[in-house]
GROMACS .gro file of C-alpha atoms in nm:
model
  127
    1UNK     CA    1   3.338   0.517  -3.576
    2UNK     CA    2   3.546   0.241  -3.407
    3UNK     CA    3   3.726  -0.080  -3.493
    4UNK     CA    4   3.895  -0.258  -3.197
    5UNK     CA    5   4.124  -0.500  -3.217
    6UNK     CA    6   4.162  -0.789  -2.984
    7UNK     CA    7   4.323  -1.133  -2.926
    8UNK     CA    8   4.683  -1.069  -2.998
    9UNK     CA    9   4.992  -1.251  -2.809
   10UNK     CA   10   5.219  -1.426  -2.767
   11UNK     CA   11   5.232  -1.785  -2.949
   12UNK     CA   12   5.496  -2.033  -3.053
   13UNK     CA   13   5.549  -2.134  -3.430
   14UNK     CA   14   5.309  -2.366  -3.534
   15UNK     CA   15   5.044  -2.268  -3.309
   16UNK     CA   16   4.729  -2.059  -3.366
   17UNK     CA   17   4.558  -1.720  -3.234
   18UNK     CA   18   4.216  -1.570  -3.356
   19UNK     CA   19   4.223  -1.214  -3.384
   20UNK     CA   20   3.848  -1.007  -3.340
   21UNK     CA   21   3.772  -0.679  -3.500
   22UNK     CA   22   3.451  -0.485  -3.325
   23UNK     CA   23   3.287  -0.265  -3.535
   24UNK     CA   24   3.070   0.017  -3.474
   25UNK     CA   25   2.935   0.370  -3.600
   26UNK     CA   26   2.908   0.274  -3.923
   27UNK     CA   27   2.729   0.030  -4.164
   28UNK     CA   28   2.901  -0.288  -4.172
   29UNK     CA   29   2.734  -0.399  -4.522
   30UNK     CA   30   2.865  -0.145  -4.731
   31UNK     CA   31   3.191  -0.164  -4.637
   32UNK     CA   32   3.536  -0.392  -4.732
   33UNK     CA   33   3.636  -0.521  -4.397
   34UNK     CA   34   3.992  -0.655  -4.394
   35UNK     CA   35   4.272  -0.752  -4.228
   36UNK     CA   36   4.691  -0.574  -4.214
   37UNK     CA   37   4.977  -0.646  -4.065
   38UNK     CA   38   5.368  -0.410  -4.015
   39UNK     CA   39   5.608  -0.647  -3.942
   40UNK     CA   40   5.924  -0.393  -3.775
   41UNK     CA   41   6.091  -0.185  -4.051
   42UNK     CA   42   5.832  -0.303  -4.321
   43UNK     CA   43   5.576  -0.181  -4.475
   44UNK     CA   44   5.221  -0.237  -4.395
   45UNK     CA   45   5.070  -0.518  -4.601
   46UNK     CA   46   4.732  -0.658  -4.694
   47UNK     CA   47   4.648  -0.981  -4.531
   48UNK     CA   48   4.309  -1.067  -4.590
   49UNK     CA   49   3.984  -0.870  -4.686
   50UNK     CA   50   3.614  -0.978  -4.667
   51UNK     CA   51   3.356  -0.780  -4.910
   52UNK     CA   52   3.032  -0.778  -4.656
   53UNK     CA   53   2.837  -0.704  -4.995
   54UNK     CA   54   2.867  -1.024  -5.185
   55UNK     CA   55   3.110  -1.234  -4.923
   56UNK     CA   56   3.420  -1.260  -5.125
   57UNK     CA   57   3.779  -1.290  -5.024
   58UNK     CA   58   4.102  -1.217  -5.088
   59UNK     CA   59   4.393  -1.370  -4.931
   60UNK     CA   60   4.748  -1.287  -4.957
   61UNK     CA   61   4.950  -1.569  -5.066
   62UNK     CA   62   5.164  -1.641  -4.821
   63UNK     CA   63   4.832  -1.726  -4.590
   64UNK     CA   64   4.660  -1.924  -4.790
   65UNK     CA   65   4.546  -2.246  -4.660
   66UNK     CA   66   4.644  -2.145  -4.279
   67UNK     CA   67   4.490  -1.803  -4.226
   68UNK     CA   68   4.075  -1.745  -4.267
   69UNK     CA   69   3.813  -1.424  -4.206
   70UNK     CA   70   3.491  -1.460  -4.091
   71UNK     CA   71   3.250  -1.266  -3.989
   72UNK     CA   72   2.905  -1.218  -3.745
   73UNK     CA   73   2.703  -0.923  -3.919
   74UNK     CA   74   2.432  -0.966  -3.621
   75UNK     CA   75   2.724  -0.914  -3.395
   76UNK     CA   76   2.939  -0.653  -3.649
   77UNK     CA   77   3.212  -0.878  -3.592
   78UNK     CA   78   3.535  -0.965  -3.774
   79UNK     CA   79   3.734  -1.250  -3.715
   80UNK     CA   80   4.126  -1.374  -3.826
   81UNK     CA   81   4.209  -1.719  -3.778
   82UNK     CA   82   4.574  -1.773  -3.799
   83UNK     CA   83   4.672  -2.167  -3.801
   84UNK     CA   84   5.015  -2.292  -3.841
   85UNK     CA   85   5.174  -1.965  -3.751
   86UNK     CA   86   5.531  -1.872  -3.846
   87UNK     CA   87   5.796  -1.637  -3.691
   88UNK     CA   88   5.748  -1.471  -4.013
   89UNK     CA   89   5.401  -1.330  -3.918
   90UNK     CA   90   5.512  -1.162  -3.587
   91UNK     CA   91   5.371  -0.812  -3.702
   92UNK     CA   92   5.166  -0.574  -3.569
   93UNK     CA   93   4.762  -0.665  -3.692
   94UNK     CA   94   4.515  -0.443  -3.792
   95UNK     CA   95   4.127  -0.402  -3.902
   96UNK     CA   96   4.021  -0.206  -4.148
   97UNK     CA   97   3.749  -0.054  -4.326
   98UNK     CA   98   3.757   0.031  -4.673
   99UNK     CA   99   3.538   0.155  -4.932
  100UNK     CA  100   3.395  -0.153  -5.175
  101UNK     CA  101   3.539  -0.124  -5.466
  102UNK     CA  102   3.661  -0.391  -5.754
  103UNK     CA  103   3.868  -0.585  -5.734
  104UNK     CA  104   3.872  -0.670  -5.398
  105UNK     CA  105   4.268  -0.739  -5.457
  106UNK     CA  106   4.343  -0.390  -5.551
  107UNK     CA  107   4.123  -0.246  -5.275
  108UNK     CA  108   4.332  -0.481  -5.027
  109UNK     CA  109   4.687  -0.419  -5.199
  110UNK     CA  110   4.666  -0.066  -5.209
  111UNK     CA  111   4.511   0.020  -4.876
  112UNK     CA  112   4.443   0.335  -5.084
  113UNK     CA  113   4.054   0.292  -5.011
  114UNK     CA  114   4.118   0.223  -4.622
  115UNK     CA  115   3.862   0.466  -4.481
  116UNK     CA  116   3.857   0.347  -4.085
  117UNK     CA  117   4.126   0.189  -3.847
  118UNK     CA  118   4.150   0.033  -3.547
  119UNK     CA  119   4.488   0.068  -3.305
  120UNK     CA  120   4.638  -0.266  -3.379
  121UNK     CA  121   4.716  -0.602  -3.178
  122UNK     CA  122   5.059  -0.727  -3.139
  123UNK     CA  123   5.137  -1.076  -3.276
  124UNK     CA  124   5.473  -1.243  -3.176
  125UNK     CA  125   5.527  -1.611  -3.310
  126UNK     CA  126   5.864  -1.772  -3.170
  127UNK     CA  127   6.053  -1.993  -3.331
   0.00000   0.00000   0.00000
């Protein structure tokens, strides 16, 4: 089972990155993919999470309306388009896969259903 990260960097505030999550040895369908981030000396927090089952999202607030997942099942991709970026999401970015559950916020919140992770790809916005 894998989940690699890619597409992380370096970008100044108000500019945008796309993030890809590669998925393999498992079934993509039956799974919650989503996206985390760990900012330095916080904790690690849901971002956004995609239910392959039905297609439903959950965003965390503070991305709404400049962050989006997407995904290519043919491909068992996962994408994270970040627009309008802010120093305040210089973190650390991870995919995930977690066990489908309801509702999607608690399975995203709590992390607690996380079954698969990839390594992480830095993401520095300057101000």
């Amino acid at each position: 089972v894998q989940l690699v990260e890619s597409g992380g960097g370096l970008v100044q505030a108000g500019g945008s990155l796309r993030l890809s999550c590669a998925v393999s040895g498992f079934t993509f369908d039956d799974y919650v993919i989503g996206w985390f981030r760990q900012a330095p000396g916080k904790e690690r927090e849901g971002v956004l999470c995609l239910a392959n089952s039905d297609g439903s999202t959950y965003y965390k607030d503070s991305v709404k309306g400049r962050f989006s997942i997407s995904s290519d099942n043919a491909k068992n991709m996962v994408y994270l388009q970040m627009n309008s970026l802010k120093p305040e999401d210089t973190a650390v970015y991870y995919c995930a896969a977690l066990q489908d559950s309801v509702p999607l916020a608690y399975v995203c919140q709590t992390q607690e259903l996380a079954d698969y992770w990839g390594q992480g790809t830095q993401v520095t916005v300057s101000s």
